[in-house]
Amino acid sequence: MKITVRGVRSVDIEMSQAERAAEFYGKIWNLAEIARENGSIWFRGTGAYHHILAVHPAKGPAAMRRLTYDAANQDIVKALHQKVIASGCTSEAPHEITGPGGGYGFGFIDLEGRNLAVVCDTRDHKDTADATDRPRKIAHVNLNAAQLEKSNAFLVDVLGFRKVDHSGPLHFFHCDNNDHSSMVMGATKTPTLNHVSFEMPDLESCMRGGGRMRDAGYPIEWGPGRHGSGNNVFCYFAGPEEFPIEYTAEVLQIDDSYEFHGPEYWKWPPGRLDQWGITPPHTARWKRIQDMVLFTPGTYRI
Ligand SMILES: [Fe+2]
């Protein structure tokens, strides 16, 4: 039995204007609303996960309430819980989940105060065909760590990730699926969110999504371009309340034979920021918002 997560299932975010944000994630970002309770709104992609995003009303600036990982079954959830407890994290015990999608799992606080959860046995969807212009799932979450080495070690030693690349300031982590990476880590003074990346079914949908966002008043803050590590195409945006989000596509599919490469391998020729050499530099706004969103303290129980 591999004691590991299978990827990022969902993120819970807090917005001061949750209804406005929900309208955006439904009509412009092109997710589909799946549940609504007490002012919170849940959205699915075209993939199997019951939901990939939950928007909760809250006072204050945009915030991360929780990041939830997927696990294969209850035995793995229980084993991961033991490892989380052994690492010294504050955690609740695994239990049946009563919220939208149900399931079995537990929430905990990692060593830098992030609210994380691991779940399985959720009421997932059978209709999983791709749809043009609609995200499938969360491709990856990029977090900023104040204690980078410790946070990276936690992903590997406790949650079962493998570090597959190190490019510039970013460390890429692969888990029990075929995507190149499901987590990306960088260093900052305060643990914050860098961005949440949503996977489009193809390049065309990623680019058309960029146009749809521009039409709606959300310009591209970085991109379009094609990353080196992971080989995925990208467009980055400031969503409602400047929450940092990405459309991506064509994520490199790998297996255990993939070989690690370090920063020397991933160097660009001078002036380039992507494989194609077409993206302008990050906007000042992107530089600001990619180190702005905090995890809400203590909202780890699921
Ligand atoms: Fe990304």
CSV table of C-alpha atoms and ligand atoms in Angstrom, one decimal:
chain,number,residue,atom,x,y,z
A,1,MET,CA,0.0,0.0,0.0
A,2,LYS,CA,1.4,3.3,-1.1
A,3,ILE,CA,0.9,5.8,1.8
A,4,THR,CA,0.4,8.9,-0.4
A,5,VAL,CA,-2.1,11.4,-1.5
A,6,ARG,CA,-3.4,11.3,-5.2
A,7,GLY,CA,-3.4,15.1,-5.9
A,8,VAL,CA,-5.2,18.3,-4.9
A,9,ARG,CA,-8.9,17.6,-4.8
A,10,SER,CA,-10.2,21.1,-3.9
A,11,VAL,CA,-9.5,24.5,-2.3
A,12,ASP,CA,-11.9,26.4,0.0
A,13,ILE,CA,-11.5,30.1,-0.3
A,14,GLU,CA,-13.0,33.1,1.6
A,15,MET,CA,-14.3,36.2,-0.2
A,16,SER,CA,-15.8,39.3,1.3
A,17,GLN,CA,-18.3,39.3,-1.6
A,18,ALA,CA,-18.9,35.6,-2.0
A,19,GLU,CA,-21.9,36.0,-4.4
A,20,ARG,CA,-20.0,38.2,-6.7
A,21,ALA,CA,-17.1,35.8,-6.7
A,22,ALA,CA,-19.4,32.8,-7.3
A,23,GLU,CA,-20.9,34.5,-10.3
A,24,PHE,CA,-17.4,34.9,-11.7
A,25,TYR,CA,-16.4,31.3,-11.0
A,26,GLY,CA,-19.6,30.1,-12.7
A,27,LYS,CA,-20.0,32.4,-15.6
A,28,ILE,CA,-16.5,33.5,-16.5
A,29,TRP,CA,-14.0,30.9,-15.1
A,30,ASN,CA,-16.5,28.3,-16.4
A,31,LEU,CA,-16.9,26.0,-13.4
A,32,ALA,CA,-20.3,24.5,-12.6
A,33,GLU,CA,-22.1,25.3,-9.4
A,34,ILE,CA,-22.9,22.0,-7.6
A,35,ALA,CA,-24.1,23.0,-4.1
A,36,ARG,CA,-25.1,26.0,-2.0
A,37,GLU,CA,-25.4,26.2,1.8
A,38,ASN,CA,-25.5,29.1,4.3
A,39,GLY,CA,-24.0,31.5,1.8
A,40,SER,CA,-21.2,29.1,0.7
A,41,ILE,CA,-21.1,28.0,-2.9
A,42,TRP,CA,-19.4,24.8,-4.2
A,43,PHE,CA,-18.2,24.3,-7.8
A,44,ARG,CA,-17.1,21.2,-9.9
A,45,GLY,CA,-14.9,20.9,-12.9
A,46,THR,CA,-15.6,18.5,-15.7
A,47,GLY,CA,-13.5,15.8,-13.9
A,48,ALA,CA,-14.8,13.3,-11.3
A,49,TYR,CA,-14.2,15.2,-8.1
A,50,HIS,CA,-17.5,16.2,-6.4
A,51,HIS,CA,-16.2,19.8,-6.1
A,52,ILE,CA,-12.9,21.5,-6.8
A,53,LEU,CA,-13.7,24.9,-5.3
A,54,ALA,CA,-15.8,26.2,-2.4
A,55,VAL,CA,-16.4,30.0,-2.0
A,56,HIS,CA,-17.2,31.0,1.6
A,57,PRO,CA,-18.4,34.5,2.7
A,58,ALA,CA,-16.1,36.1,5.2
A,59,LYS,CA,-15.0,39.5,6.4
A,60,GLY,CA,-11.6,40.8,5.3
A,61,PRO,CA,-9.4,40.2,2.3
A,62,ALA,CA,-9.4,37.1,0.1
A,63,ALA,CA,-8.1,34.1,2.1
A,64,MET,CA,-7.4,30.4,1.9
A,65,ARG,CA,-9.6,28.5,4.2
A,66,ARG,CA,-8.3,25.0,3.4
A,67,LEU,CA,-6.5,22.9,0.8
A,68,THR,CA,-7.9,19.3,0.5
A,69,TYR,CA,-5.9,16.4,-0.9
A,70,ASP,CA,-7.5,13.2,-2.3
A,71,ALA,CA,-6.6,9.8,-1.0
A,72,ALA,CA,-7.5,6.3,-2.5
A,73,ASN,CA,-9.3,4.7,0.4
A,74,GLN,CA,-9.9,4.8,4.2
A,75,ASP,CA,-6.8,2.7,5.0
A,76,ILE,CA,-4.6,5.3,3.3
A,77,VAL,CA,-6.5,8.1,5.1
A,78,LYS,CA,-5.9,6.4,8.4
A,79,ALA,CA,-2.2,5.8,7.7
A,80,LEU,CA,-1.7,9.4,6.5
A,81,HIS,CA,-3.4,10.6,9.7
A,82,GLN,CA,-0.9,8.6,11.8
A,83,LYS,CA,2.0,10.2,9.9
A,84,VAL,CA,0.5,13.6,10.4
A,85,ILE,CA,0.1,13.1,14.1
A,86,ALA,CA,3.7,11.6,14.3
A,87,SER,CA,5.0,14.8,12.6
A,88,GLY,CA,3.6,16.9,15.5
A,89,CYS,CA,0.8,18.6,13.6
A,90,THR,CA,-2.6,19.5,15.2
A,91,SER,CA,-5.2,17.2,13.6
A,92,GLU,CA,-8.7,16.0,14.1
A,93,ALA,CA,-9.4,12.2,13.9
A,94,PRO,CA,-10.6,10.7,10.6
A,95,HIS,CA,-14.4,10.8,10.4
A,96,GLU,CA,-17.4,10.7,8.1
A,97,ILE,CA,-17.9,14.1,6.4
A,98,THR,CA,-21.4,15.6,6.4
A,99,GLY,CA,-20.8,18.6,4.0
A,100,PRO,CA,-21.4,18.6,0.2
A,101,GLY,CA,-19.8,15.6,-1.4
A,102,GLY,CA,-19.6,13.7,1.9
A,103,GLY,CA,-16.6,11.3,2.2
A,104,TYR,CA,-14.2,10.2,4.9
A,105,GLY,CA,-11.2,12.1,6.1
A,106,PHE,CA,-9.6,14.6,8.5
A,107,GLY,CA,-8.3,18.1,8.6
A,108,PHE,CA,-5.1,19.3,10.2
A,109,ILE,CA,-2.7,22.3,10.6
A,110,ASP,CA,0.7,21.9,9.1
A,111,LEU,CA,3.9,23.3,10.6
A,112,GLU,CA,3.5,26.7,9.0
A,113,GLY,CA,-0.2,27.1,10.0
A,114,ARG,CA,-1.8,26.0,6.8
A,115,ASN,CA,-5.2,24.3,7.0
A,116,LEU,CA,-5.0,21.0,5.1
A,117,ALA,CA,-7.2,18.0,4.7
A,118,VAL,CA,-7.1,14.5,3.3
A,119,VAL,CA,-10.3,12.8,2.1
A,120,CYS,CA,-11.6,9.7,0.3
A,121,ASP,CA,-14.9,8.0,-0.6
A,122,THR,CA,-16.6,11.2,-1.7
A,123,ARG,CA,-19.7,11.2,-3.9
A,124,ASP,CA,-17.8,11.9,-7.1
A,125,HIS,CA,-19.2,12.2,-10.7
A,126,LYS,CA,-19.5,9.6,-13.4
A,127,ASP,CA,-19.9,12.2,-16.2
A,128,THR,CA,-16.2,13.2,-16.8
A,129,ALA,CA,-16.0,14.0,-20.5
A,130,ASP,CA,-13.9,17.0,-21.3
A,131,ALA,CA,-15.8,20.1,-22.4
A,132,THR,CA,-14.3,22.9,-24.5
A,133,ASP,CA,-13.4,26.0,-22.5
A,134,ARG,CA,-14.2,24.4,-19.1
A,135,PRO,CA,-11.6,23.4,-16.4
A,136,ARG,CA,-11.3,19.8,-15.5
A,137,LYS,CA,-9.8,20.1,-12.1
A,138,ILE,CA,-7.1,21.8,-10.1
A,139,ALA,CA,-3.8,21.1,-11.8
A,140,HIS,CA,-1.6,22.3,-8.9
A,141,VAL,CA,-1.4,24.7,-6.0
A,142,ASN,CA,1.7,26.8,-5.6
A,143,LEU,CA,2.4,27.8,-2.0
A,144,ASN,CA,5.0,30.2,-0.5
A,145,ALA,CA,6.8,28.9,2.5
A,146,ALA,CA,8.7,30.7,5.2
A,147,GLN,CA,10.4,27.4,6.2
A,148,LEU,CA,10.9,26.0,2.7
A,149,GLU,CA,13.1,23.0,3.5
A,150,LYS,CA,10.7,21.9,6.3
A,151,SER,CA,7.6,22.4,4.2
A,152,ASN,CA,9.2,20.5,1.3
A,153,ALA,CA,10.2,17.7,3.6
A,154,PHE,CA,6.6,17.5,5.0
A,155,LEU,CA,5.3,17.0,1.5
A,156,VAL,CA,7.7,14.2,0.9
A,157,ASP,CA,8.0,12.5,4.3
A,158,VAL,CA,4.4,12.8,5.5
A,159,LEU,CA,2.2,13.1,2.4
A,160,GLY,CA,4.2,10.9,0.1
A,161,PHE,CA,5.2,13.4,-2.7
A,162,ARG,CA,8.3,13.1,-4.8
A,163,LYS,CA,10.3,16.2,-5.7
A,164,VAL,CA,10.6,16.0,-9.5
A,165,ASP,CA,12.2,19.3,-10.4
A,166,HIS,CA,13.8,22.4,-9.0
A,167,SER,CA,13.6,25.4,-11.4
A,168,GLY,CA,14.7,28.9,-10.4
A,169,PRO,CA,13.1,29.5,-7.0
A,170,LEU,CA,10.4,26.8,-7.5
A,171,HIS,CA,10.3,23.2,-6.2
A,172,PHE,CA,7.9,20.8,-8.0
A,173,PHE,CA,6.3,17.8,-6.3
A,174,HIS,CA,4.6,14.8,-8.0
A,175,CYS,CA,2.3,12.4,-6.2
A,176,ASP,CA,0.2,9.3,-7.0
A,177,ASN,CA,-1.2,10.4,-10.4
A,178,ASN,CA,0.4,11.0,-13.8
A,179,ASP,CA,0.7,14.8,-13.7
A,180,HIS,CA,4.2,16.2,-13.6
A,181,SER,CA,3.4,18.0,-10.3
A,182,SER,CA,0.4,18.7,-8.1
A,183,MET,CA,2.2,21.0,-5.6
A,184,VAL,CA,4.8,23.7,-6.2
A,185,MET,CA,6.7,25.4,-3.4
A,186,GLY,CA,8.7,28.7,-3.2
A,187,ALA,CA,10.2,30.7,-0.4
A,188,THR,CA,8.9,33.9,1.1
A,189,LYS,CA,8.9,35.6,4.5
A,190,THR,CA,5.3,34.6,5.4
A,191,PRO,CA,3.5,31.4,4.4
A,192,THR,CA,1.1,32.5,1.7
A,193,LEU,CA,-0.6,31.2,-1.4
A,194,ASN,CA,1.2,31.8,-4.7
A,195,HIS,CA,-1.6,30.7,-6.9
A,196,VAL,CA,-4.2,28.0,-7.7
A,197,SER,CA,-3.9,26.5,-11.2
A,198,PHE,CA,-7.0,25.1,-13.0
A,199,GLU,CA,-6.4,22.6,-15.8
A,200,MET,CA,-8.1,23.2,-19.1
A,201,PRO,CA,-8.6,20.2,-21.5
A,202,ASP,CA,-6.4,21.7,-24.3
A,203,LEU,CA,-4.3,24.6,-25.4
A,204,GLU,CA,-7.2,26.1,-27.4
A,205,SER,CA,-9.4,26.3,-24.2
A,206,CYS,CA,-6.5,27.8,-22.2
A,207,MET,CA,-6.1,30.6,-24.8
A,208,ARG,CA,-9.8,31.1,-25.3
A,209,GLY,CA,-10.1,31.4,-21.5
A,210,GLY,CA,-7.5,34.1,-21.6
A,211,GLY,CA,-9.7,36.0,-24.1
A,212,ARG,CA,-12.8,35.4,-22.1
A,213,MET,CA,-11.1,36.8,-19.0
A,214,ARG,CA,-9.9,39.9,-20.9
A,215,ASP,CA,-13.4,40.5,-22.2
A,216,ALA,CA,-14.7,40.4,-18.6
A,217,GLY,CA,-12.1,42.9,-17.3
A,218,TYR,CA,-9.5,40.4,-16.0
A,219,PRO,CA,-6.3,41.0,-18.0
A,220,ILE,CA,-3.6,38.4,-18.3
A,221,GLU,CA,-1.0,39.2,-15.5
A,222,TRP,CA,1.6,36.8,-16.8
A,223,GLY,CA,1.5,34.8,-20.0
A,224,PRO,CA,0.6,33.3,-22.3
A,225,GLY,CA,3.6,31.1,-22.3
A,226,ARG,CA,4.9,27.5,-21.9
A,227,HIS,CA,6.7,26.6,-18.7
A,228,GLY,CA,9.9,24.6,-18.8
A,229,SER,CA,9.4,22.2,-15.8
A,230,GLY,CA,6.1,20.5,-16.4
A,231,ASN,CA,5.9,21.7,-20.0
A,232,ASN,CA,2.4,23.2,-19.4
A,233,VAL,CA,1.0,26.3,-21.1
A,234,PHE,CA,-0.1,29.1,-18.8
A,235,CYS,CA,-2.1,32.3,-18.3
A,236,TYR,CA,-2.2,33.9,-14.9
A,237,PHE,CA,-4.9,36.3,-13.6
A,238,ALA,CA,-6.1,38.3,-10.6
A,239,GLY,CA,-9.6,36.9,-10.0
A,240,PRO,CA,-12.2,38.5,-7.8
A,241,GLU,CA,-10.7,40.3,-4.8
A,242,GLU,CA,-7.3,39.7,-6.5
A,243,PHE,CA,-7.2,36.0,-5.8
A,244,PRO,CA,-4.3,34.6,-7.9
A,245,ILE,CA,-5.5,32.0,-10.4
A,246,GLU,CA,-4.1,30.2,-13.5
A,247,TYR,CA,-5.4,28.5,-16.5
A,248,THR,CA,-3.1,25.8,-17.6
A,249,ALA,CA,-3.1,22.9,-20.2
A,250,GLU,CA,-0.9,20.2,-21.7
A,251,VAL,CA,0.7,19.3,-18.3
A,252,LEU,CA,3.5,16.8,-18.9
A,253,GLN,CA,2.4,13.3,-17.9
A,254,ILE,CA,5.1,11.3,-16.1
A,255,ASP,CA,5.7,8.0,-14.2
A,256,ASP,CA,8.4,6.8,-11.8
A,257,SER,CA,11.0,6.9,-14.5
A,258,TYR,CA,11.0,10.7,-14.7
A,259,GLU,CA,14.4,12.1,-13.8
A,260,PHE,CA,14.9,15.1,-11.5
A,261,HIS,CA,16.6,18.2,-12.9
A,262,GLY,CA,17.9,21.2,-11.0
A,263,PRO,CA,18.1,25.0,-11.7
A,264,GLU,CA,21.1,24.6,-14.0
A,265,TYR,CA,19.1,22.4,-16.4
A,266,TRP,CA,16.0,24.8,-16.5
A,267,LYS,CA,17.9,28.0,-17.3
A,268,TRP,CA,16.5,30.2,-20.0
A,269,PRO,CA,18.4,32.3,-22.5
A,270,PRO,CA,18.7,36.0,-21.3
A,271,GLY,CA,15.3,37.8,-21.5
A,272,ARG,CA,13.2,34.7,-21.8
A,273,LEU,CA,10.6,33.6,-19.2
A,274,ASP,CA,9.0,30.7,-21.1
A,275,GLN,CA,9.8,28.0,-23.7
A,276,TRP,CA,8.3,30.0,-26.6
A,277,GLY,CA,9.9,33.3,-25.6
A,278,ILE,CA,6.7,35.2,-26.0
A,279,THR,CA,5.4,36.1,-22.5
A,280,PRO,CA,6.2,39.5,-21.2
A,281,PRO,CA,7.4,39.7,-17.5
A,282,HIS,CA,4.9,39.3,-14.6
A,283,THR,CA,2.9,42.5,-14.1
A,284,ALA,CA,3.6,44.5,-10.9
A,285,ARG,CA,0.1,43.4,-9.8
A,286,TRP,CA,1.0,39.7,-10.2
A,287,LYS,CA,4.2,40.2,-8.2
A,288,ARG,CA,2.1,41.7,-5.4
A,289,ILE,CA,-0.8,39.2,-5.4
A,290,GLN,CA,1.3,36.0,-5.6
A,291,ASP,CA,2.5,36.7,-2.1
A,292,MET,CA,-0.7,38.2,-0.6
A,293,VAL,CA,-3.3,35.6,0.3
A,294,LEU,CA,-3.0,34.1,3.8
A,295,PHE,CA,-4.5,30.9,5.2
A,296,THR,CA,-7.2,31.8,7.7
A,297,PRO,CA,-5.9,30.6,11.2
A,298,GLY,CA,-7.5,27.5,12.6
A,299,THR,CA,-10.1,26.6,10.0
A,300,TYR,CA,-8.9,23.0,9.6
A,301,ARG,CA,-11.8,20.9,10.7
A,302,ILE,CA,-13.9,19.3,7.9
B,1,FE,FE,1.3,27.4,-11.9
